[in-house]
Amino acid sequence: MSQSSALRTSRSTETTGQAAHGVPGWLVALLAVASGMTVANLYYAQPLLSSLRDVFHISTATAGVLITLTQVGYVIGMLFLVPLGDRLEKRGLITVLLTVTTLALVAAGLATSFPMLLAASLISGATSVVAQILVPFAASLAPDHARGRIVGRVMSGLLTGILLSRTLSSLVSDLAGWRVVYLGSAVLMALLAVALRAALPQHAPTTSVPYHHVLRSTVRLVRTHPALLRRGLYQAALFGSFSAFWTTVSYVLTGPRFHYSPIGVGIFALVGAAGAAIAPLAGHWADRGLTRPLTGVAFAVAALAFAVAGFGGHSIVLLALAAIAIDMAVQTTLILGQHTVYQLDATARARLNSAFIATFFLGGALGSQLGSIAYRSGGWSAVTVLGAALPVLALLYWLTEHRATGRRQDRDAA
């Protein structure tokens, strides 16, 4: 074969490979990294709660409000900002949101009181929804046969960001103080805004209706697509248990049983990052049509993981195994849920994602607060009972899915 023929073959292979996936590999990697970096802003405070409690002279339950309010901000952003992804050009919207995030993180790093930190965290939580604009962005670029895999890869970056944020926060705060965690993230957000502005292709709006109509249409999508609400409630239950675990486990690790330093808490959080490896597999399973059975399996795994965590109050190995299993269960149902939701309406993916994420982040916010209250009232045992109860309730609801589908089919036939 001549050199020119070989070159043509190489280029043809490269083009075919890219077309098969629909999205260039470097862009998938950028979207994954960007998603992980932005969503990490919601979790930097989790391993810092013990330190912030002492710095601002507040109670354990009050410190937990910081996590709850940050997630409430995220829900607000999901409801009122993410739907703009269907209404506005996405690259410009992302740039504006990251600019506001940067300013809010600077304010958090310079906070002189706990209420100031709460307000800044509420704003940064709301604008960190950039991650949830990037995920449907990737889904829109991917062909149908590879959408689960592409979303899974981007989501693996997002979920790795959630898990590694705790480790990074612990290490930085131990070396330079908690303020540098927020100020350092502000620098990263500014750099990310520039990088995404330069690299992302322009993506035209998919609707031209007024903003208030977009918001109304988001509510209408929930009524029109029962699967959207069901998947949101599934994820709310699991994310509530996930948040209860990670909001309170730092108290266990730094307490009299283990005496971990902030760095030790951060290293423990690395264990949970192993669960992110399941995200691409979950995308593959979704593409193969295994969404429903694996959803039930994930609920059962999460409930069993909290049972293990209950016995792990004196064993770091059992706590680590529980953390991995919980993270894997949450990530599996998240990928399966998004795969289902994105297929409901190709012209409204940002709004569908908005309703889906807002629903389950409400569950996460509630789980964080209930976890803090449970730990204050009954210790780690109460947290594990709460954490196991939520996926069990989801599993019971999952058992009704087949009957609900059958009733809809009967009505359609009639």
mmCIF file of C-alpha atoms in Angstrom:
data_model
loop_
_atom_site.group_PDB
_atom_site.id
_atom_site.type_symbol
_atom_site.label_atom_id
_atom_site.label_comp_id
_atom_site.label_asym_id
_atom_site.label_seq_id
_atom_site.Cartn_x
_atom_site.Cartn_y
_atom_site.Cartn_z
ATOM 1 C CA MET A 1 0.000 0.000 0.000
ATOM 2 C CA SER A 2 1.342 3.444 -0.938
ATOM 3 C CA GLN A 3 1.950 6.150 1.651
ATOM 4 C CA SER A 4 -0.893 8.275 0.247
ATOM 5 C CA SER A 5 -3.284 5.307 0.355
ATOM 6 C CA ALA A 6 -2.308 4.559 3.920
ATOM 7 C CA LEU A 7 -2.876 8.192 4.858
ATOM 8 C CA ARG A 8 -6.328 8.157 3.244
ATOM 9 C CA THR A 9 -7.165 4.928 5.063
ATOM 10 C CA SER A 10 -6.010 6.399 8.380
ATOM 11 C CA ARG A 11 -8.089 9.534 7.877
ATOM 12 C CA SER A 12 -11.095 7.458 6.829
ATOM 13 C CA THR A 13 -10.781 5.277 9.916
ATOM 14 C CA GLU A 14 -10.478 8.326 12.163
ATOM 15 C CA THR A 15 -13.526 9.953 10.582
ATOM 16 C CA THR A 16 -15.548 6.738 10.798
ATOM 17 C CA GLY A 17 -14.624 6.275 14.458
ATOM 18 C CA GLN A 18 -15.652 9.810 15.260
ATOM 19 C CA ALA A 19 -18.924 9.464 13.360
ATOM 20 C CA ALA A 20 -19.724 6.227 15.158
ATOM 21 C CA HIS A 21 -19.681 8.008 18.486
ATOM 22 C CA GLY A 22 -21.015 11.328 17.212
ATOM 23 C CA VAL A 23 -18.783 13.399 19.524
ATOM 24 C CA PRO A 24 -14.992 13.861 19.234
ATOM 25 C CA GLY A 25 -13.105 12.167 22.054
ATOM 26 C CA TRP A 26 -11.378 15.363 23.175
ATOM 27 C CA LEU A 27 -14.733 17.131 23.499
ATOM 28 C CA VAL A 28 -16.182 14.295 25.575
ATOM 29 C CA ALA A 29 -13.135 14.541 27.858
ATOM 30 C CA LEU A 30 -13.526 18.318 28.176
ATOM 31 C CA LEU A 31 -17.215 18.013 28.980
ATOM 32 C CA ALA A 32 -16.464 15.348 31.594
ATOM 33 C CA VAL A 33 -13.748 17.434 33.280
ATOM 34 C CA ALA A 34 -15.872 20.592 33.187
ATOM 35 C CA SER A 35 -18.868 18.780 34.665
ATOM 36 C CA GLY A 36 -16.749 17.360 37.466
ATOM 37 C CA MET A 37 -15.116 20.704 38.273
ATOM 38 C CA THR A 38 -18.381 22.628 38.481
ATOM 39 C CA VAL A 39 -20.421 20.103 40.453
ATOM 40 C CA ALA A 40 -17.551 19.767 42.940
ATOM 41 C CA ASN A 41 -18.519 23.190 44.282
ATOM 42 C CA LEU A 42 -21.518 21.572 45.965
ATOM 43 C CA TYR A 43 -19.402 19.196 48.032
ATOM 44 C CA TYR A 44 -16.251 21.018 49.090
ATOM 45 C CA ALA A 45 -17.857 21.868 52.433
ATOM 46 C CA GLN A 46 -18.778 18.309 53.458
ATOM 47 C CA PRO A 47 -15.415 17.323 55.012
ATOM 48 C CA LEU A 48 -15.038 20.849 56.445
ATOM 49 C CA LEU A 49 -18.162 20.793 58.612
ATOM 50 C CA SER A 50 -16.291 19.927 61.799
ATOM 51 C CA SER A 51 -13.823 22.773 61.213
ATOM 52 C CA LEU A 52 -16.514 25.281 60.208
ATOM 53 C CA ARG A 53 -18.532 24.322 63.277
ATOM 54 C CA ASP A 54 -15.602 25.336 65.485
ATOM 55 C CA VAL A 55 -14.635 28.435 63.469
ATOM 56 C CA PHE A 56 -18.123 29.960 63.512
ATOM 57 C CA HIS A 57 -19.128 28.484 66.922
ATOM 58 C CA ILE A 58 -22.253 26.733 65.638
ATOM 59 C CA SER A 59 -23.924 23.378 66.324
ATOM 60 C CA THR A 60 -23.591 20.214 64.252
ATOM 61 C CA ALA A 61 -27.119 20.582 62.869
ATOM 62 C CA THR A 62 -26.508 24.242 61.983
ATOM 63 C CA ALA A 63 -23.293 23.340 60.166
ATOM 64 C CA GLY A 64 -25.274 20.794 58.139
ATOM 65 C CA VAL A 65 -27.484 23.633 56.885
ATOM 66 C CA LEU A 66 -24.550 24.710 54.702
ATOM 67 C CA ILE A 67 -24.788 21.495 52.661
ATOM 68 C CA THR A 68 -28.576 21.652 52.562
ATOM 69 C CA LEU A 69 -28.676 25.279 51.415
ATOM 70 C CA THR A 70 -26.033 24.689 48.744
ATOM 71 C CA GLN A 71 -28.143 21.855 47.334
ATOM 72 C CA VAL A 72 -31.287 23.986 47.572
ATOM 73 C CA GLY A 73 -29.425 26.572 45.486
ATOM 74 C CA TYR A 74 -28.694 23.848 42.964
ATOM 75 C CA VAL A 75 -32.395 22.974 42.802
ATOM 76 C CA ILE A 76 -33.235 26.649 42.218
ATOM 77 C CA GLY A 77 -30.696 26.735 39.409
ATOM 78 C CA MET A 78 -32.104 23.536 37.926
ATOM 79 C CA LEU A 79 -35.635 24.940 37.920
ATOM 80 C CA PHE A 80 -34.935 28.473 36.697
ATOM 81 C CA LEU A 81 -31.558 28.441 34.907
ATOM 82 C CA VAL A 82 -31.125 25.046 33.220
ATOM 83 C CA PRO A 83 -34.341 25.399 31.126
ATOM 84 C CA LEU A 84 -32.608 28.378 29.512
ATOM 85 C CA GLY A 85 -30.392 25.803 27.820
ATOM 86 C CA ASP A 86 -33.275 25.175 25.417
ATOM 87 C CA ARG A 87 -34.044 28.895 25.057
ATOM 88 C CA LEU A 88 -30.568 30.508 24.723
ATOM 89 C CA GLU A 89 -27.319 29.771 22.931
ATOM 90 C CA LYS A 90 -25.598 27.361 25.314
ATOM 91 C CA ARG A 91 -21.991 28.570 25.071
ATOM 92 C CA GLY A 92 -22.897 32.131 26.069
ATOM 93 C CA LEU A 93 -25.147 30.903 28.892
ATOM 94 C CA ILE A 94 -22.347 28.719 30.267
ATOM 95 C CA THR A 95 -19.907 31.653 30.230
ATOM 96 C CA VAL A 96 -22.270 33.899 32.200
ATOM 97 C CA LEU A 97 -23.055 31.244 34.788
ATOM 98 C CA LEU A 98 -19.396 30.423 35.387
ATOM 99 C CA THR A 99 -18.607 34.120 35.834
ATOM 100 C CA VAL A 100 -21.249 34.417 38.566
ATOM 101 C CA THR A 101 -19.994 31.192 40.158
ATOM 102 C CA THR A 102 -16.486 32.637 40.305
ATOM 103 C CA LEU A 103 -17.676 35.789 42.085
ATOM 104 C CA ALA A 104 -19.790 33.789 44.563
ATOM 105 C CA LEU A 105 -16.860 31.535 45.451
ATOM 106 C CA VAL A 106 -14.658 34.562 46.072
ATOM 107 C CA ALA A 107 -17.325 35.872 48.462
ATOM 108 C CA ALA A 108 -17.448 32.485 50.228
ATOM 109 C CA GLY A 109 -13.676 32.445 50.631
ATOM 110 C CA LEU A 110 -13.744 35.929 52.158
ATOM 111 C CA ALA A 111 -16.805 35.280 54.377
ATOM 112 C CA THR A 112 -16.564 36.860 57.835
ATOM 113 C CA SER A 113 -19.721 35.203 59.207
ATOM 114 C CA PHE A 114 -21.647 31.987 58.746
ATOM 115 C CA PRO A 115 -24.701 33.731 57.190
ATOM 116 C CA MET A 116 -22.393 35.306 54.593
ATOM 117 C CA LEU A 117 -20.966 31.875 53.807
ATOM 118 C CA LEU A 118 -24.511 30.491 53.497
ATOM 119 C CA ALA A 119 -25.572 33.240 51.061
ATOM 120 C CA ALA A 120 -22.479 32.807 48.894
ATOM 121 C CA SER A 121 -22.938 29.021 48.876
ATOM 122 C CA LEU A 122 -26.588 29.398 47.853
ATOM 123 C CA ILE A 123 -25.551 31.494 44.829
ATOM 124 C CA SER A 124 -22.615 29.289 43.830
ATOM 125 C CA GLY A 125 -24.858 26.237 44.169
ATOM 126 C CA ALA A 126 -27.445 27.792 41.857
ATOM 127 C CA THR A 127 -24.956 28.712 39.126
ATOM 128 C CA SER A 128 -22.978 25.447 39.339
ATOM 129 C CA VAL A 129 -25.787 23.905 37.296
ATOM 130 C CA VAL A 130 -23.441 24.383 34.339
ATOM 131 C CA ALA A 131 -22.754 20.662 34.715
ATOM 132 C CA GLN A 132 -26.396 19.928 33.949
ATOM 133 C CA ILE A 133 -26.293 22.057 30.817
ATOM 134 C CA LEU A 134 -23.202 20.233 29.577
ATOM 135 C CA VAL A 135 -24.656 16.728 30.014
ATOM 136 C CA PRO A 136 -27.711 17.256 27.760
ATOM 137 C CA PHE A 137 -25.359 19.160 25.429
ATOM 138 C CA ALA A 138 -23.400 15.921 25.001
ATOM 139 C CA ALA A 139 -26.615 13.898 24.674
ATOM 140 C CA SER A 140 -27.790 16.181 21.864
ATOM 141 C CA LEU A 141 -24.557 15.667 19.945
ATOM 142 C CA ALA A 142 -24.534 11.867 20.314
ATOM 143 C CA PRO A 143 -26.388 9.479 17.961
ATOM 144 C CA ASP A 144 -29.158 7.352 19.448
ATOM 145 C CA HIS A 145 -27.192 4.103 19.450
ATOM 146 C CA ALA A 146 -24.289 5.626 21.438
ATOM 147 C CA ARG A 147 -26.094 8.158 23.637
ATOM 148 C CA GLY A 148 -25.910 6.033 26.769
ATOM 149 C CA ARG A 149 -22.164 5.542 26.403
ATOM 150 C CA ILE A 150 -21.453 9.223 25.705
ATOM 151 C CA VAL A 151 -23.613 10.392 28.610
ATOM 152 C CA GLY A 152 -22.015 7.717 30.790
ATOM 153 C CA ARG A 153 -18.535 9.018 30.023
ATOM 154 C CA VAL A 154 -19.472 12.616 30.731
ATOM 155 C CA MET A 155 -21.294 11.568 33.885
ATOM 156 C CA SER A 156 -18.267 9.579 35.048
ATOM 157 C CA GLY A 157 -16.383 12.879 35.063
ATOM 158 C CA LEU A 158 -19.205 14.588 36.928
ATOM 159 C CA LEU A 159 -19.447 11.833 39.525
ATOM 160 C CA THR A 160 -15.673 11.672 39.938
ATOM 161 C CA GLY A 161 -15.778 15.395 40.623
ATOM 162 C CA ILE A 162 -18.374 14.841 43.342
ATOM 163 C CA LEU A 163 -16.260 12.197 45.031
ATOM 164 C CA LEU A 164 -12.797 13.744 44.597
ATOM 165 C CA SER A 165 -14.061 17.148 45.759
ATOM 166 C CA ARG A 166 -14.036 15.916 49.341
ATOM 167 C CA THR A 167 -10.462 14.704 49.120
ATOM 168 C CA LEU A 168 -9.247 17.900 47.461
ATOM 169 C CA SER A 169 -11.106 20.016 50.003
ATOM 170 C CA SER A 170 -9.622 18.101 52.938
ATOM 171 C CA LEU A 171 -6.070 18.294 51.630
ATOM 172 C CA VAL A 172 -6.206 21.980 50.734
ATOM 173 C CA SER A 173 -7.875 23.010 53.991
ATOM 174 C CA ASP A 174 -5.337 21.085 56.049
ATOM 175 C CA LEU A 175 -2.424 22.701 54.205
ATOM 176 C CA ALA A 176 -3.706 26.238 53.657
ATOM 177 C CA GLY A 177 -7.043 26.672 55.459
ATOM 178 C CA TRP A 178 -10.678 26.351 54.469
ATOM 179 C CA ARG A 179 -10.807 29.757 52.750
ATOM 180 C CA VAL A 180 -8.299 28.637 50.123
ATOM 181 C CA VAL A 181 -10.682 25.821 49.137
ATOM 182 C CA TYR A 182 -13.235 28.376 47.959
ATOM 183 C CA LEU A 183 -10.737 30.862 46.525
ATOM 184 C CA GLY A 184 -8.912 28.108 44.654
ATOM 185 C CA SER A 185 -12.167 26.878 43.148
ATOM 186 C CA ALA A 186 -12.930 30.458 42.051
ATOM 187 C CA VAL A 187 -9.684 30.462 40.063
ATOM 188 C CA LEU A 188 -10.583 27.107 38.488
ATOM 189 C CA MET A 189 -14.027 28.375 37.481
ATOM 190 C CA ALA A 190 -12.527 31.439 35.809
ATOM 191 C CA LEU A 191 -10.096 29.272 33.830
ATOM 192 C CA LEU A 192 -12.886 26.868 32.916
ATOM 193 C CA ALA A 193 -15.050 29.721 31.609
ATOM 194 C CA VAL A 194 -12.267 30.761 29.246
ATOM 195 C CA ALA A 195 -11.563 27.169 28.115
ATOM 196 C CA LEU A 196 -15.202 26.321 27.385
ATOM 197 C CA ARG A 197 -15.761 29.624 25.606
ATOM 198 C CA ALA A 198 -12.872 28.809 23.285
ATOM 199 C CA ALA A 199 -13.566 25.099 22.724
ATOM 200 C CA LEU A 200 -17.332 24.554 22.652
ATOM 201 C CA PRO A 201 -19.166 24.788 19.337
ATOM 202 C CA GLN A 202 -22.093 27.147 19.140
ATOM 203 C CA HIS A 203 -25.339 25.346 19.863
ATOM 204 C CA ALA A 204 -28.518 27.044 18.664
ATOM 205 C CA PRO A 205 -31.603 27.191 20.907
ATOM 206 C CA THR A 206 -34.189 24.473 20.328
ATOM 207 C CA THR A 207 -37.152 26.730 21.131
ATOM 208 C CA SER A 208 -37.994 30.413 20.724
ATOM 209 C CA VAL A 209 -40.930 30.640 23.125
ATOM 210 C CA PRO A 210 -40.743 33.256 25.935
ATOM 211 C CA TYR A 211 -38.945 32.351 29.173
ATOM 212 C CA HIS A 212 -42.105 32.033 31.265
ATOM 213 C CA HIS A 213 -43.521 29.656 28.659
ATOM 214 C CA VAL A 214 -40.333 27.594 28.924
ATOM 215 C CA LEU A 215 -40.848 27.314 32.685
ATOM 216 C CA ARG A 216 -44.498 26.334 32.232
ATOM 217 C CA SER A 217 -43.536 23.774 29.626
ATOM 218 C CA THR A 218 -41.116 22.193 32.107
ATOM 219 C CA VAL A 219 -43.997 21.609 34.508
ATOM 220 C CA ARG A 220 -46.088 20.280 31.628
ATOM 221 C CA LEU A 221 -43.351 17.767 30.755
ATOM 222 C CA VAL A 222 -43.623 16.297 34.256
ATOM 223 C CA ARG A 223 -47.352 15.776 33.763
ATOM 224 C CA THR A 224 -46.970 14.477 30.198
ATOM 225 C CA HIS A 225 -44.205 11.944 30.909
ATOM 226 C CA PRO A 226 -44.860 9.755 33.980
ATOM 227 C CA ALA A 227 -41.401 8.196 33.536
ATOM 228 C CA LEU A 228 -39.809 11.583 34.240
ATOM 229 C CA LEU A 229 -41.401 11.879 37.680
ATOM 230 C CA ARG A 230 -40.823 8.216 38.482
ATOM 231 C CA ARG A 231 -37.123 8.335 37.652
ATOM 232 C CA GLY A 232 -36.797 11.594 39.592
ATOM 233 C CA LEU A 233 -38.349 10.030 42.701
ATOM 234 C CA TYR A 234 -36.163 6.936 42.355
ATOM 235 C CA GLN A 235 -33.077 9.120 42.297
ATOM 236 C CA ALA A 236 -34.346 11.377 45.098
ATOM 237 C CA ALA A 237 -34.495 8.399 47.437
ATOM 238 C CA LEU A 238 -31.010 7.165 46.578
ATOM 239 C CA PHE A 239 -29.447 10.613 46.525
ATOM 240 C CA GLY A 240 -31.032 11.360 49.896
ATOM 241 C CA SER A 241 -29.336 8.306 51.403
ATOM 242 C CA PHE A 242 -26.067 9.189 49.622
ATOM 243 C CA SER A 243 -26.165 12.732 51.061
ATOM 244 C CA ALA A 244 -27.025 11.502 54.551
ATOM 245 C CA PHE A 245 -23.980 9.199 54.461
ATOM 246 C CA TRP A 246 -21.433 11.713 53.201
ATOM 247 C CA THR A 247 -22.734 14.619 55.289
ATOM 248 C CA THR A 248 -22.302 12.706 58.553
ATOM 249 C CA VAL A 249 -19.465 10.246 57.983
ATOM 250 C CA SER A 250 -16.891 12.998 58.588
ATOM 251 C CA TYR A 251 -18.191 13.284 62.165
ATOM 252 C CA VAL A 252 -17.651 9.540 62.628
ATOM 253 C CA LEU A 253 -14.144 9.604 61.162
ATOM 254 C CA THR A 254 -12.998 12.624 63.183
ATOM 255 C CA GLY A 255 -14.701 11.364 66.353
ATOM 256 C CA PRO A 256 -13.390 9.233 69.238
ATOM 257 C CA ARG A 257 -13.573 5.956 67.326
ATOM 258 C CA PHE A 258 -11.118 6.804 64.541
ATOM 259 C CA HIS A 259 -9.553 10.221 65.363
ATOM 260 C CA TYR A 260 -9.006 11.028 61.669
ATOM 261 C CA SER A 261 -7.501 14.350 60.646
ATOM 262 C CA PRO A 262 -9.031 16.354 57.743
ATOM 263 C CA ILE A 263 -6.467 14.705 55.461
ATOM 264 C CA GLY A 264 -7.591 11.303 56.716
ATOM 265 C CA VAL A 265 -11.199 12.153 55.892
ATOM 266 C CA GLY A 266 -10.098 13.215 52.423
ATOM 267 C CA ILE A 267 -8.216 9.983 51.853
ATOM 268 C CA PHE A 268 -11.282 8.016 52.928
ATOM 269 C CA ALA A 269 -13.329 9.951 50.365
ATOM 270 C CA LEU A 270 -10.989 8.611 47.676
ATOM 271 C CA VAL A 271 -12.415 5.165 48.368
ATOM 272 C CA GLY A 272 -15.807 6.322 47.185
ATOM 273 C CA ALA A 273 -14.306 7.525 43.911
ATOM 274 C CA ALA A 274 -13.888 3.877 42.924
ATOM 275 C CA GLY A 275 -17.635 3.807 42.418
ATOM 276 C CA ALA A 276 -17.354 6.228 39.485
ATOM 277 C CA ALA A 277 -15.907 3.407 37.382
ATOM 278 C CA ILE A 278 -19.386 1.950 36.983
ATOM 279 C CA ALA A 279 -20.779 4.970 35.094
ATOM 280 C CA PRO A 280 -19.644 3.888 31.577
ATOM 281 C CA LEU A 281 -20.891 0.358 32.309
ATOM 282 C CA ALA A 282 -24.260 1.735 33.356
ATOM 283 C CA GLY A 283 -24.450 3.627 30.069
ATOM 284 C CA HIS A 284 -23.718 0.405 28.186
ATOM 285 C CA TRP A 285 -26.414 -1.434 30.160
ATOM 286 C CA ALA A 286 -28.890 1.341 29.352
ATOM 287 C CA ASP A 287 -28.116 1.026 25.633
ATOM 288 C CA ARG A 288 -28.823 -2.720 25.924
ATOM 289 C CA GLY A 289 -32.279 -2.144 27.431
ATOM 290 C CA LEU A 290 -31.476 -3.316 30.974
ATOM 291 C CA THR A 291 -32.681 -0.150 32.696
ATOM 292 C CA ARG A 292 -35.538 -1.570 34.758
ATOM 293 C CA PRO A 293 -33.947 -4.741 36.247
ATOM 294 C CA LEU A 294 -30.690 -2.990 37.114
ATOM 295 C CA THR A 295 -32.595 -0.167 38.799
ATOM 296 C CA GLY A 296 -34.080 -2.700 41.217
ATOM 297 C CA VAL A 297 -30.669 -4.277 41.797
ATOM 298 C CA ALA A 298 -29.195 -0.869 42.613
ATOM 299 C CA PHE A 299 -31.881 -0.216 45.256
ATOM 300 C CA ALA A 300 -31.159 -3.561 46.909
ATOM 301 C CA VAL A 301 -27.400 -2.936 46.862
ATOM 302 C CA ALA A 302 -27.831 0.492 48.485
ATOM 303 C CA ALA A 303 -30.002 -0.893 51.292
ATOM 304 C CA LEU A 304 -27.511 -3.694 51.985
ATOM 305 C CA ALA A 305 -24.643 -1.189 51.920
ATOM 306 C CA PHE A 306 -26.217 0.791 54.752
ATOM 307 C CA ALA A 307 -26.650 -2.422 56.719
ATOM 308 C CA VAL A 308 -22.909 -2.980 56.300
ATOM 309 C CA ALA A 309 -22.248 0.635 57.295
ATOM 310 C CA GLY A 310 -24.253 0.072 60.467
ATOM 311 C CA PHE A 311 -21.839 -2.672 61.497
ATOM 312 C CA GLY A 312 -18.929 -0.512 60.341
ATOM 313 C CA GLY A 313 -19.072 2.009 63.156
ATOM 314 C CA HIS A 314 -15.925 0.407 64.536
ATOM 315 C CA SER A 315 -14.433 -0.883 61.253
ATOM 316 C CA ILE A 316 -12.976 1.382 58.606
ATOM 317 C CA VAL A 317 -12.963 -1.511 56.118
ATOM 318 C CA LEU A 318 -16.721 -2.008 56.402
ATOM 319 C CA LEU A 319 -17.297 1.742 56.137
ATOM 320 C CA ALA A 320 -15.169 1.837 52.968
ATOM 321 C CA LEU A 321 -17.011 -1.100 51.398
ATOM 322 C CA ALA A 322 -20.329 0.538 52.212
ATOM 323 C CA ALA A 323 -19.176 3.841 50.681
ATOM 324 C CA ILE A 324 -18.182 2.144 47.423
ATOM 325 C CA ALA A 325 -21.441 0.210 47.171
ATOM 326 C CA ILE A 326 -23.579 3.283 47.918
ATOM 327 C CA ASP A 327 -21.750 5.361 45.313
ATOM 328 C CA MET A 328 -22.034 2.623 42.694
ATOM 329 C CA ALA A 329 -25.777 2.256 43.309
ATOM 330 C CA VAL A 330 -26.399 6.008 43.070
ATOM 331 C CA GLN A 331 -24.338 6.374 39.907
ATOM 332 C CA THR A 332 -25.967 3.395 38.222
ATOM 333 C CA THR A 333 -29.510 4.681 38.750
ATOM 334 C CA LEU A 334 -28.465 8.193 37.717
ATOM 335 C CA ILE A 335 -27.114 7.049 34.343
ATOM 336 C CA LEU A 336 -30.071 4.736 33.766
ATOM 337 C CA GLY A 337 -32.475 7.519 34.690
ATOM 338 C CA GLN A 338 -30.892 10.100 32.416
ATOM 339 C CA HIS A 339 -30.857 7.647 29.537
ATOM 340 C CA THR A 340 -34.605 7.159 30.005
ATOM 341 C CA VAL A 341 -35.346 10.863 30.412
ATOM 342 C CA TYR A 342 -33.363 12.010 27.364
ATOM 343 C CA GLN A 343 -35.391 9.703 25.121
ATOM 344 C CA LEU A 344 -38.706 11.313 26.083
ATOM 345 C CA ASP A 345 -38.384 14.464 23.930
ATOM 346 C CA ALA A 346 -35.288 15.293 21.865
ATOM 347 C CA THR A 347 -36.280 18.989 21.598
ATOM 348 C CA ALA A 348 -36.612 19.521 25.362
ATOM 349 C CA ARG A 349 -33.636 17.734 26.880
ATOM 350 C CA ALA A 350 -32.507 20.711 28.978
ATOM 351 C CA ARG A 351 -35.988 21.085 30.472
ATOM 352 C CA LEU A 352 -36.327 17.336 31.030
ATOM 353 C CA ASN A 353 -32.946 17.307 32.750
ATOM 354 C CA SER A 354 -33.996 20.337 34.791
ATOM 355 C CA ALA A 355 -37.053 18.589 36.201
ATOM 356 C CA PHE A 356 -35.202 15.305 36.752
ATOM 357 C CA ILE A 357 -32.191 16.789 38.566
ATOM 358 C CA ALA A 358 -34.274 19.264 40.589
ATOM 359 C CA THR A 359 -36.458 16.428 41.860
ATOM 360 C CA PHE A 360 -33.652 14.280 43.106
ATOM 361 C CA PHE A 361 -31.558 17.155 44.478
ATOM 362 C CA LEU A 362 -34.512 18.044 46.673
ATOM 363 C CA GLY A 363 -34.149 14.506 47.971
ATOM 364 C CA GLY A 364 -30.440 15.110 48.473
ATOM 365 C CA ALA A 365 -31.022 18.347 50.375
ATOM 366 C CA LEU A 366 -33.580 16.629 52.582
ATOM 367 C CA GLY A 367 -31.234 13.693 53.118
ATOM 368 C CA SER A 368 -28.402 15.987 54.211
ATOM 369 C CA GLN A 369 -30.550 17.722 56.795
ATOM 370 C CA LEU A 370 -32.248 14.553 58.042
ATOM 371 C CA GLY A 371 -28.845 12.882 58.261
ATOM 372 C CA SER A 372 -27.507 15.696 60.455
ATOM 373 C CA ILE A 373 -30.592 15.538 62.672
ATOM 374 C CA ALA A 374 -30.412 11.735 62.885
ATOM 375 C CA TYR A 375 -26.729 11.841 63.837
ATOM 376 C CA ARG A 376 -27.379 14.425 66.549
ATOM 377 C CA SER A 377 -30.328 12.445 67.904
ATOM 378 C CA GLY A 378 -29.207 8.828 67.606
ATOM 379 C CA GLY A 379 -25.631 8.743 66.347
ATOM 380 C CA TRP A 380 -24.323 6.746 63.427
ATOM 381 C CA SER A 381 -26.835 3.915 63.936
ATOM 382 C CA ALA A 382 -29.724 6.319 63.321
ATOM 383 C CA VAL A 383 -28.067 7.559 60.119
ATOM 384 C CA THR A 384 -27.684 4.034 58.756
ATOM 385 C CA VAL A 385 -31.330 3.206 59.521
ATOM 386 C CA LEU A 386 -32.382 6.345 57.647
ATOM 387 C CA GLY A 387 -30.025 5.529 54.782
ATOM 388 C CA ALA A 388 -31.370 1.982 54.416
ATOM 389 C CA ALA A 389 -35.020 3.032 54.651
ATOM 390 C CA LEU A 390 -34.876 5.352 51.632
ATOM 391 C CA PRO A 391 -33.743 2.761 49.004
ATOM 392 C CA VAL A 392 -36.167 0.219 50.505
ATOM 393 C CA LEU A 393 -39.029 2.685 49.909
ATOM 394 C CA ALA A 394 -37.731 3.228 46.368
ATOM 395 C CA LEU A 395 -37.625 -0.534 45.817
ATOM 396 C CA LEU A 396 -41.260 -0.852 46.922
ATOM 397 C CA TYR A 397 -42.203 1.933 44.497
ATOM 398 C CA TRP A 398 -40.171 0.211 41.745
ATOM 399 C CA LEU A 399 -42.305 -2.915 42.200
ATOM 400 C CA THR A 400 -45.344 -0.910 41.042
ATOM 401 C CA GLU A 401 -43.672 0.136 37.773
ATOM 402 C CA HIS A 402 -44.773 -2.892 35.757
ATOM 403 C CA ARG A 403 -48.398 -2.582 36.893
ATOM 404 C CA ALA A 404 -48.453 1.144 36.071
ATOM 405 C CA THR A 405 -47.089 0.450 32.589
ATOM 406 C CA GLY A 406 -49.661 -2.273 32.056
ATOM 407 C CA ARG A 407 -52.524 0.026 33.007
ATOM 408 C CA ARG A 408 -51.341 2.700 30.549
ATOM 409 C CA GLN A 409 -51.119 0.105 27.774
ATOM 410 C CA ASP A 410 -54.653 -1.080 28.539
ATOM 411 C CA ARG A 411 -55.954 2.511 28.342
ATOM 412 C CA ASP A 412 -54.140 3.045 25.027
ATOM 413 C CA ALA A 413 -55.630 -0.164 23.612
ATOM 414 C CA ALA A 414 -59.112 0.896 24.669
#
